[in-house]
Short mmCIF file of C-alpha atoms in Angstrom, two decimals:
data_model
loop_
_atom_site.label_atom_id
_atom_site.label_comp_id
_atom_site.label_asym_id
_atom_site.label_seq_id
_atom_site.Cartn_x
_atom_site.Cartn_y
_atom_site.Cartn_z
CA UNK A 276 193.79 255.66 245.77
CA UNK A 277 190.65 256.02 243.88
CA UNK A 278 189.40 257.58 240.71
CA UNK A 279 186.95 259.70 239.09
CA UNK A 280 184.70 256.27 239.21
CA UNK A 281 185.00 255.52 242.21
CA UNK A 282 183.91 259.04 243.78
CA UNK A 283 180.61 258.40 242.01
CA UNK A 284 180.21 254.53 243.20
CA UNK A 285 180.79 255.77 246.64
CA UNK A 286 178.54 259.11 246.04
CA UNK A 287 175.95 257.00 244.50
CA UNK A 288 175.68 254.72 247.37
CA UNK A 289 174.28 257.14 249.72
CA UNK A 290 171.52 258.46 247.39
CA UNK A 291 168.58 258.62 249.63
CA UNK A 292 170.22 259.47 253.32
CA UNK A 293 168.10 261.93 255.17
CA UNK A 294 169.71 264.44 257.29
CA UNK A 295 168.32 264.20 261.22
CA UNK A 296 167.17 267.00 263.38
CA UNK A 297 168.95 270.25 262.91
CA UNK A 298 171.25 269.11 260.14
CA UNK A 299 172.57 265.99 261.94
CA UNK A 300 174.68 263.81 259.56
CA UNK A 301 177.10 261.15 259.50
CA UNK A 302 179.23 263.61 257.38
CA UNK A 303 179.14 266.22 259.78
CA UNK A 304 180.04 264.40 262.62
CA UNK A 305 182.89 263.08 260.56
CA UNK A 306 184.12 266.14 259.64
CA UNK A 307 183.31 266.86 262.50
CA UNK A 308 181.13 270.08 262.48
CA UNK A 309 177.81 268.71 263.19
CA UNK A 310 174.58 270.48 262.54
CA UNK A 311 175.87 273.09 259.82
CA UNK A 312 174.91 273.05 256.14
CA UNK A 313 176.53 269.79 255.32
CA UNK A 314 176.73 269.87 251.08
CA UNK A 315 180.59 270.03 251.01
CA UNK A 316 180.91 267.49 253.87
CA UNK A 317 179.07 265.12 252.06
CA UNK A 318 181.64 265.72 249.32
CA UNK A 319 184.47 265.80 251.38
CA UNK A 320 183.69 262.62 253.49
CA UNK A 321 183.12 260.55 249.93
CA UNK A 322 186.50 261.87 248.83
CA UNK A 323 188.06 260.30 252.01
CA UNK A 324 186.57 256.78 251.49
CA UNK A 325 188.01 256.61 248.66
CA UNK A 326 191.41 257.89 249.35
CA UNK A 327 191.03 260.84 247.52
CA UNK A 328 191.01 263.88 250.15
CA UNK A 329 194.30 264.71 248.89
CA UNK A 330 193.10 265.69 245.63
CA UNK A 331 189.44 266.94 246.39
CA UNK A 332 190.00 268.22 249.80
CA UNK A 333 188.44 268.38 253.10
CA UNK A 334 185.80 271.65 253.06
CA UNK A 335 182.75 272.98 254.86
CA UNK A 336 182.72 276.11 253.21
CA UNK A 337 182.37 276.31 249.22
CA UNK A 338 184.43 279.38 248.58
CA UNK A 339 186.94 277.93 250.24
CA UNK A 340 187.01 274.74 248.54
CA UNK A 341 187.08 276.81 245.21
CA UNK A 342 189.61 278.48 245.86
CA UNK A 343 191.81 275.38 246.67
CA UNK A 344 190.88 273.99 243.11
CA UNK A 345 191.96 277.47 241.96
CA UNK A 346 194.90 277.32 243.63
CA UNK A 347 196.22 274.13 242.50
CA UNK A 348 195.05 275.07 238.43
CA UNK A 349 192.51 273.05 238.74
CA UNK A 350 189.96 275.24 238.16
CA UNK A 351 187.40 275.13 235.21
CA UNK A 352 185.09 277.69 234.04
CA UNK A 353 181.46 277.27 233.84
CA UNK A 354 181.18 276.84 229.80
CA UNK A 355 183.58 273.94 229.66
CA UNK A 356 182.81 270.87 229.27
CA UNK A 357 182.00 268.85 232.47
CA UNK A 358 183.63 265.16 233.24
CA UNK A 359 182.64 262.84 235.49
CA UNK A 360 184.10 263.05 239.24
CA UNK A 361 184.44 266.51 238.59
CA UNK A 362 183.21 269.07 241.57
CA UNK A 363 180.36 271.38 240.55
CA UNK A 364 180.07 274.65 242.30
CA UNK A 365 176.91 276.70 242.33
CA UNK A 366 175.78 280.41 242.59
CA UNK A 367 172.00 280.76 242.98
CA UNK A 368 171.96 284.29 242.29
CA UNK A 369 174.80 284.58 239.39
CA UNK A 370 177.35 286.03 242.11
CA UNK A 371 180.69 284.91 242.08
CA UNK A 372 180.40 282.99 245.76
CA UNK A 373 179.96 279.60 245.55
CA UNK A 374 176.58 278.33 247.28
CA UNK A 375 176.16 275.25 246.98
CA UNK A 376 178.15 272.01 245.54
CA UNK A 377 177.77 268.58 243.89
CA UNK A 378 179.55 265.62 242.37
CA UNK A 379 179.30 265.24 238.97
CA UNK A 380 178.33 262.17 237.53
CA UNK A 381 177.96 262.59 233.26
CA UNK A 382 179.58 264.34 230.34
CA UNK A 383 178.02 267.13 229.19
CA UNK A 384 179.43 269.64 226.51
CA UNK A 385 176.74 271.85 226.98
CA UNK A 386 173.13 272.49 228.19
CA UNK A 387 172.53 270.61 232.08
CA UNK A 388 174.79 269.40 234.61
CA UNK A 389 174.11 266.19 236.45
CA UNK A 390 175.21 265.45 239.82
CA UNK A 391 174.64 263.83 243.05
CA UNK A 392 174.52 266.54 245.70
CA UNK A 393 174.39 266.42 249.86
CA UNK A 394 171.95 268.47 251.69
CA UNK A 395 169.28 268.67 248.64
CA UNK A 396 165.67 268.52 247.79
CA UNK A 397 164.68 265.31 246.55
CA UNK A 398 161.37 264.69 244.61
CA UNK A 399 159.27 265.07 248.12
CA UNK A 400 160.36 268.30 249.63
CA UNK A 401 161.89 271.64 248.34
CA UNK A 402 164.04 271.34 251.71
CA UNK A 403 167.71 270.24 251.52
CA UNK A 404 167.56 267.58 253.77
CA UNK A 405 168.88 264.63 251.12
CA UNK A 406 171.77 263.06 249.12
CA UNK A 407 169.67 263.27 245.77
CA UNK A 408 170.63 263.41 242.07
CA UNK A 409 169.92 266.87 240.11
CA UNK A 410 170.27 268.11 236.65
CA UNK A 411 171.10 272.05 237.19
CA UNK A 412 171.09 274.84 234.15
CA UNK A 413 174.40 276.37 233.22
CA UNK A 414 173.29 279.48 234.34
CA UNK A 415 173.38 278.44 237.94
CA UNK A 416 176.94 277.17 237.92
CA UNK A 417 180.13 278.92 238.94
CA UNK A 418 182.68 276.66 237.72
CA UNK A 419 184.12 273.26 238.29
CA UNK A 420 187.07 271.78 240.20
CA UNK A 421 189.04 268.95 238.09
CA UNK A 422 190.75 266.43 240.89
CA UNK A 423 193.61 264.94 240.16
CA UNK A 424 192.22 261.59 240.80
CA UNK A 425 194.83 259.10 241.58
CA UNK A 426 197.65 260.49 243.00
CA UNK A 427 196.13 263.10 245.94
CA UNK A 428 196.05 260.58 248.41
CA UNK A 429 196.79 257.58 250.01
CA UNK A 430 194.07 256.74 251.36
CA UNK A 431 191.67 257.13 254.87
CA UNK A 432 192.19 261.21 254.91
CA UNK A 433 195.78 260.64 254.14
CA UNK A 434 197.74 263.10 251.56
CA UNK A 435 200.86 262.61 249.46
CA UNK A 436 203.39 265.22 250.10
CA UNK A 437 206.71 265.47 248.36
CA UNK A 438 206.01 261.08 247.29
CA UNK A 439 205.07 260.77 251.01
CA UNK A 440 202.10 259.77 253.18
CA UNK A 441 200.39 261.94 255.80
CA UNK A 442 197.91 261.16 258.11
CA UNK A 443 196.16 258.32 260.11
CA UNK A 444 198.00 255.01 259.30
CA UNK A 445 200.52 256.44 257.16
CA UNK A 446 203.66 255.00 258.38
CA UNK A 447 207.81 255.63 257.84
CA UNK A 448 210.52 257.63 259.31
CA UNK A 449 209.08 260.43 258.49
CA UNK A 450 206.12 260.18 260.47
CA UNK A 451 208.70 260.57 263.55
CA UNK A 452 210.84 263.30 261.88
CA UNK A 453 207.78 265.88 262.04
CA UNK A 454 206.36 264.80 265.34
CA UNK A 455 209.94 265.75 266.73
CA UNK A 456 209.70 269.39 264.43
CA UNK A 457 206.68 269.88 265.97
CA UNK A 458 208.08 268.96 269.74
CA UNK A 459 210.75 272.19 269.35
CA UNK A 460 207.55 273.96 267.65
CA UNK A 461 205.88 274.17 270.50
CA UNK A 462 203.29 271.82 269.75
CA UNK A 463 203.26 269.06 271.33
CA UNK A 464 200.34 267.05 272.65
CA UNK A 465 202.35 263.72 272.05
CA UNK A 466 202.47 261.70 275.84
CA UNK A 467 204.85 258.77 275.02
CA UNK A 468 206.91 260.77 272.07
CA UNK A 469 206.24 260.80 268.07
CA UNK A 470 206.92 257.50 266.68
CA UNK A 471 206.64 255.69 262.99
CA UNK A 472 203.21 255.69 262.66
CA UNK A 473 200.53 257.92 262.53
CA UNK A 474 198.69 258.41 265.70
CA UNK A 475 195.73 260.88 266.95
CA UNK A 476 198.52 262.52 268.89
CA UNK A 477 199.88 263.26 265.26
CA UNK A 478 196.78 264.99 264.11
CA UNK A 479 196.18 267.01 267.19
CA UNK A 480 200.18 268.32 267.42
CA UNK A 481 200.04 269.00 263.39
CA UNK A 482 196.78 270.88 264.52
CA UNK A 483 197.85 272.97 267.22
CA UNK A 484 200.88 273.82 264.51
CA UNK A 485 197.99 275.01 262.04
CA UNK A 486 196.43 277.15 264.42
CA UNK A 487 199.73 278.57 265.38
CA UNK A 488 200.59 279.65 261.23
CA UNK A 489 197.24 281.18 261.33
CA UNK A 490 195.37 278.90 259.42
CA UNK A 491 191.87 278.03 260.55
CA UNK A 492 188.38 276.28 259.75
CA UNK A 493 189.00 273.52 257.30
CA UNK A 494 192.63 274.85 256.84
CA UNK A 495 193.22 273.28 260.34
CA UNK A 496 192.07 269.88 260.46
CA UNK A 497 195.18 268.43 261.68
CA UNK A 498 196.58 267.06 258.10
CA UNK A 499 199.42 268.22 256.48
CA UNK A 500 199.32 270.72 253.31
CA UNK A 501 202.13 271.17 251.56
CA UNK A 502 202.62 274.89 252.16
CA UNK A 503 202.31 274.42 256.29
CA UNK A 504 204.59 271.21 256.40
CA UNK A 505 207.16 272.79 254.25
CA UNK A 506 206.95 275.63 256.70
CA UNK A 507 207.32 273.39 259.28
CA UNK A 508 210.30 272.02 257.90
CA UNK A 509 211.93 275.16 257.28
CA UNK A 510 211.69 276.73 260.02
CA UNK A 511 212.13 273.81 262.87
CA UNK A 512 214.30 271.26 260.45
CA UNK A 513 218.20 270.69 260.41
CA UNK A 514 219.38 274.14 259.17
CA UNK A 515 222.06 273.78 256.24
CA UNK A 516 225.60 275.31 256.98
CA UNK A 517 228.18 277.03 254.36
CA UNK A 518 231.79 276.72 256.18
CA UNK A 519 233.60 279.18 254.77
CA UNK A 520 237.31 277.71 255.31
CA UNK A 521 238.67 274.84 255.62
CA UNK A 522 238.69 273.24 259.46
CA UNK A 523 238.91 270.03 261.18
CA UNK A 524 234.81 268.20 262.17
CA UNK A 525 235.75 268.47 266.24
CA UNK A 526 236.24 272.58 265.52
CA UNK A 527 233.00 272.85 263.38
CA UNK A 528 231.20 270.53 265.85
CA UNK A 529 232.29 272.95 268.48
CA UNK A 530 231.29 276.07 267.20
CA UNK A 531 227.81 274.43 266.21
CA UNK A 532 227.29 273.52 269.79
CA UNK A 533 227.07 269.84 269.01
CA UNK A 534 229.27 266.75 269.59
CA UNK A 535 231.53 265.18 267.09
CA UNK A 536 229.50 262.08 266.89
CA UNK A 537 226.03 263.92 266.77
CA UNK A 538 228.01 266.29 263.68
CA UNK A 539 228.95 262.93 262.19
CA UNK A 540 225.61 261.58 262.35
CA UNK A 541 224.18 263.80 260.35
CA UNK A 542 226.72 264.41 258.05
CA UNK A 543 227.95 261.05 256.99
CA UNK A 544 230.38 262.41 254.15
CA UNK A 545 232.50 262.23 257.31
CA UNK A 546 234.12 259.42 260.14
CA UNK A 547 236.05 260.88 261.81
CA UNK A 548 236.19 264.13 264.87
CA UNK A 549 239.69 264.51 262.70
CA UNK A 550 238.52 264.85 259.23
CA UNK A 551 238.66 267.92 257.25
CA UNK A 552 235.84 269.73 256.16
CA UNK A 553 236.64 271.96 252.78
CA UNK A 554 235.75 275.85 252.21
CA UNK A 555 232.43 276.15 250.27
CA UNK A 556 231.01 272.98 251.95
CA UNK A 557 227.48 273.28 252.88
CA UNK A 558 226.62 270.18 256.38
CA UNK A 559 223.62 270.26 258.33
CA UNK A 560 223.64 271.78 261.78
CA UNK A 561 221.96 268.48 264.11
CA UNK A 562 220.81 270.98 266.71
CA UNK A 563 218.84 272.72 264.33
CA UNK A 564 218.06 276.13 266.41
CA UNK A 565 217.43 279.40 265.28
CA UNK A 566 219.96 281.03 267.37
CA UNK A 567 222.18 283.47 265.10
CA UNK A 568 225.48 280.91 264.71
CA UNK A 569 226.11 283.00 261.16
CA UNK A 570 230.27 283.65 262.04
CA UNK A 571 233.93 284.22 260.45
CA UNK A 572 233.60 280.29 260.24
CA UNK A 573 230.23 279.38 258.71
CA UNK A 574 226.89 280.99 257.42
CA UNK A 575 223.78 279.76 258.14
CA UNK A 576 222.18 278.97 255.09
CA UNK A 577 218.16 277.75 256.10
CA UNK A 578 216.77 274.94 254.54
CA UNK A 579 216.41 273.85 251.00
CA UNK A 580 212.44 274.41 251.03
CA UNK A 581 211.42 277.57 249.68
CA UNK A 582 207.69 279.16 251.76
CA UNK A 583 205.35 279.64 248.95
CA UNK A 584 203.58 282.29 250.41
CA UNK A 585 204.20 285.03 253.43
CA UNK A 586 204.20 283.52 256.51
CA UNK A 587 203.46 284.74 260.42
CA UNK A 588 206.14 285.46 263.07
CA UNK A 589 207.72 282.89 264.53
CA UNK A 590 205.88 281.23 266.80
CA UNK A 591 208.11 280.41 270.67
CA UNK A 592 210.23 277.07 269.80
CA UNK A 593 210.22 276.17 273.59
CA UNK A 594 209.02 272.70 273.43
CA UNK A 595 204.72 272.25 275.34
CA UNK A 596 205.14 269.34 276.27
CA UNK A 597 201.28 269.49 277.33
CA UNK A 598 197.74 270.40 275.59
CA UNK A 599 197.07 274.16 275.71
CA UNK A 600 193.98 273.83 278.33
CA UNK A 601 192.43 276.63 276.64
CA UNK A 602 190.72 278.21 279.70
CA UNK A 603 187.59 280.36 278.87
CA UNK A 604 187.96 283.93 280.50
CA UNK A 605 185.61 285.38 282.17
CA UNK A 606 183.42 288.07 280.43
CA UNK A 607 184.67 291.38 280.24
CA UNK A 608 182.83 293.71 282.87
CA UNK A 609 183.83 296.88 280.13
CA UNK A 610 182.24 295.11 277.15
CA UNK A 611 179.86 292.54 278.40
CA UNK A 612 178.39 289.82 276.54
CA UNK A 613 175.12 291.52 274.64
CA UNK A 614 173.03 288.03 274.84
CA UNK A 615 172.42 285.77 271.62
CA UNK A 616 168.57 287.60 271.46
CA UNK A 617 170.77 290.14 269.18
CA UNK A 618 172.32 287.33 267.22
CA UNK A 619 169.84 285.64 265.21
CA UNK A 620 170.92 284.03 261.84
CA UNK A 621 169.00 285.79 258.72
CA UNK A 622 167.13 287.99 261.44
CA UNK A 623 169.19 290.55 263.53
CA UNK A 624 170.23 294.03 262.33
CA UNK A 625 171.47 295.65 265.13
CA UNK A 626 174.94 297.48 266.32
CA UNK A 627 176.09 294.77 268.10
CA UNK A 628 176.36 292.81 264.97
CA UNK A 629 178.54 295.26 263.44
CA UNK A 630 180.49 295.34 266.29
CA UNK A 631 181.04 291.86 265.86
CA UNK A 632 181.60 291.78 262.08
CA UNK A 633 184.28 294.58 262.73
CA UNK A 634 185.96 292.59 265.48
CA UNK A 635 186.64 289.47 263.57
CA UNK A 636 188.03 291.19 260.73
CA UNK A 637 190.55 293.21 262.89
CA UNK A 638 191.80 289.35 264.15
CA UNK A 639 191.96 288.18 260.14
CA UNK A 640 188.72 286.41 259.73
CA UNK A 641 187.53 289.25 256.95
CA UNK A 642 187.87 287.12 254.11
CA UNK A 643 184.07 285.96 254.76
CA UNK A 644 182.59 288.49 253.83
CA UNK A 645 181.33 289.29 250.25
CA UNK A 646 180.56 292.53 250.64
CA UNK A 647 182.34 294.12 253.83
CA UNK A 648 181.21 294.04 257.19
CA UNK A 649 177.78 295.20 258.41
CA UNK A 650 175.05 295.52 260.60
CA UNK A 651 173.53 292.24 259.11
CA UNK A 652 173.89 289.06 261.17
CA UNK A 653 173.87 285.94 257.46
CA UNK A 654 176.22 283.84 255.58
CA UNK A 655 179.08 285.91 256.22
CA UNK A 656 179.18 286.43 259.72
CA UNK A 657 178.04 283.27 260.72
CA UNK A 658 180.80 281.57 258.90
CA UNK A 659 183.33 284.34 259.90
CA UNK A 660 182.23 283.60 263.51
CA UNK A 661 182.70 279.83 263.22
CA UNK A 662 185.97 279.43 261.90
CA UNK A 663 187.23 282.40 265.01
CA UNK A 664 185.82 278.78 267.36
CA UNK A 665 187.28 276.51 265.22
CA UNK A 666 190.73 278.66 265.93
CA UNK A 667 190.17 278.37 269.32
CA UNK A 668 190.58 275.01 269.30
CA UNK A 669 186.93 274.70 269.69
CA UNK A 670 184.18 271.96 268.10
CA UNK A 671 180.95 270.66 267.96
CA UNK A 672 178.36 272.72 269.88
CA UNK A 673 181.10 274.96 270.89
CA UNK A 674 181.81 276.08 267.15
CA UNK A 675 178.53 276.29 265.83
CA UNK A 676 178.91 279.86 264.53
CA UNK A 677 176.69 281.63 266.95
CA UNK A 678 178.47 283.86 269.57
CA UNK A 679 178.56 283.01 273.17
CA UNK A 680 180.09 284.84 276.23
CA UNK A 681 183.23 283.05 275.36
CA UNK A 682 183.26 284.07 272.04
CA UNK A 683 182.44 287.84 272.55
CA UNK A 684 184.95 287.93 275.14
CA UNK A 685 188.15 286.46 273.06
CA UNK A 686 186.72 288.64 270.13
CA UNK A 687 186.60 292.22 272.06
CA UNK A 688 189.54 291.69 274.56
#
């Protein structure tokens, strides 16, 4: 794990990389969403070197990443005082969307901001094409996100949830236990079964799992948060029994739909298929279904992890054993595909784009736009259009934020 040092060492050492053609990085192939606006991949990918994407996060998007620092109360307002490692935000026009975002690298009580910044101007150009330091005005700053620095990570992309590691190379038990919740999720893309260590199998189940909660764009990167492994947990996870008189393990085992020894097992107060198991008692249920086993004999109780914020339906538990394919249908003969002439970034005003904008905020992806949805094809819809790719299970060239047959086609059927 790093610290607030160490995310300016490793900032500082790329000071002078020059994007290629068409906003082709290192970072954005990382992330990997090549050839986008790449300021809070450059953050994001220095955060991961140092084992710190835990407790700056992995964004693409600014609002996005301010509202994680928000939502963890880590969130400082633009007046404070600034420390280094911290993670400026900026708002070019004094709105309150984040544009823009750098690493801070000084204290300052007052007055300018330093910071090294990805996909900047340097001294040569008025392009952002650089990693280059800046001193910015308070009046172009939004705020600042405080990491934890420390204790977010464990290194390589890795977070710490509940005192244990997630993602590649993070090793344990546990590891297994979630590739198996994710098996009777429905998730599966594992080909020899999860196992101790983290794998890319791992990443691409826990993936499918985020897409399947509704989560999206950087949201679904394959690591764990908190919020979607607890869910996972909850709903998928040894469910938690109240017997409600007393009666002998082979009887409870039976009307769990389990064997005595896979009852014992899991409950090791117990040894024997004879013992006694008390009113009030609460044991864990080792099949762990969500059929309705709530009787005269014992309640189902759920698990001990609480959701910390409304969740989807239920997704089908029948185990996938496979990769969704995701076959691209065929465009709709009733709507057809309009051609990207009418979807030109910062250009096009036309009905289709409002037809568009309207479209992915009936499937959830509203929460892009700033000011509503319109006839306006910029920031908004572009980003609203990428992260409906992204969900898709899409990447690369294929999520690139402009609209495609394939795109207008899962959007308007």
């Amino acid at each position: 794990m790093g610290s607030a040092q160490d995310m300016i060492k490793m900032a500082e050492s790329q000071l002078g990389y020059e994007e290629g053609y068409n906003n082709d990085t290192k970072y954005g192939q990382w992330y990997p969403m090549n050839h986008q606006p790449w300021c809070d991949m450059f953050v994001s990918w220095v955060a991961a070197q140092i084992g710190e994407s835990g407790a700056v996060g992995k964004f693409a998007y600014c609002p996005s990443h301010v509202q994680f620092f928000r939502d963890k109360g880590q969130w400082i307002s633009k007046n404070s005082t600034a420390q280094p490692g911290d993670i400026v935000f900026y708002t070019w026009d004094g709105g309150p969307t984040a544009d823009h975002v750098g690493i801070v690298t000084a204290t300052s009580s007052g007055g300018n901001v330093q910071a090294i910044e990805g996909n900047s101007a340097n001294a040569y150009t008025s392009e952002g094409k650089f990693v280059a330091r800046h001193s910015r005005p308070r009046s172009v700053i939004l705020g600042f996100g405080r990491p934890a620095y420390g204790g977010g990570s464990s290194g390589g992309g890795q977070v710490t949830i509940d005192g244990l590691p997630y993602g590649p190379g993070a090793k344990g038990d546990h590891i297994t236990a979630m590739g198996q919740l994710l098996v009777k999720a429905g998730c599966s893309v594992y080909t020899e079964g999860p196992g101790p260590v983290w794998g890319d199998a791992d990443t691409k189940s826990f993936k499918k799992w985020q897409y399947k909660i509704g989560d999206h764009g950087a949201d679904a990167d394959g690591i764990p948060g908190p919020r979607q492994l607890h869910l996972l947990q909850k709903e998928y996870g040894p469910r938690r029994m109240t017997v409600n008189k007393k009666i002998t393990v082979a009887a409870l085992a039976a009307i769990l739909g389990v064997s005595s020894g896979a009852f014992l097992a899991s409950n090791t107060g117990y040894k024997s298929d004879k013992d006694e198991v008390q009113k009030g008692s609460t044991v864990v249920d080792p099949d762990g279904t969500h059929d309705n086993k709530n009787t005269s004999d014992v309640t189902d109780d759920g698990n001990a992890k609480p959701d910390p914020k409304p969740v989807p339906p239920k997704p089908d538990p029948k185990p996938d054993p496979k990769p969704d394919p995701k076959p691209k249908p065929e465009p709709s003969p009733s709507n057809p595909f309009p051609g990207y002439g009418n979807f030109k970034y910062g250009t096009s005003k036309n009905s289709y784009v409002l037809e568009l904008d309207k479209a992915l905020k009936a499937k959830g992806f509203g929460g892009f736009y700033d000011y509503g949805v319109s006839s306006f094809y910029g920031r908004g819809t572009k980003h609203a259009v990428m992260a409906f790719q992204l969900a898709q299970g899409w990447h690369g060239s294929e999520a690139d934020g402009i609209p495609g047959p394939d795109t207008w086609t899962r959007l308007m059927g």
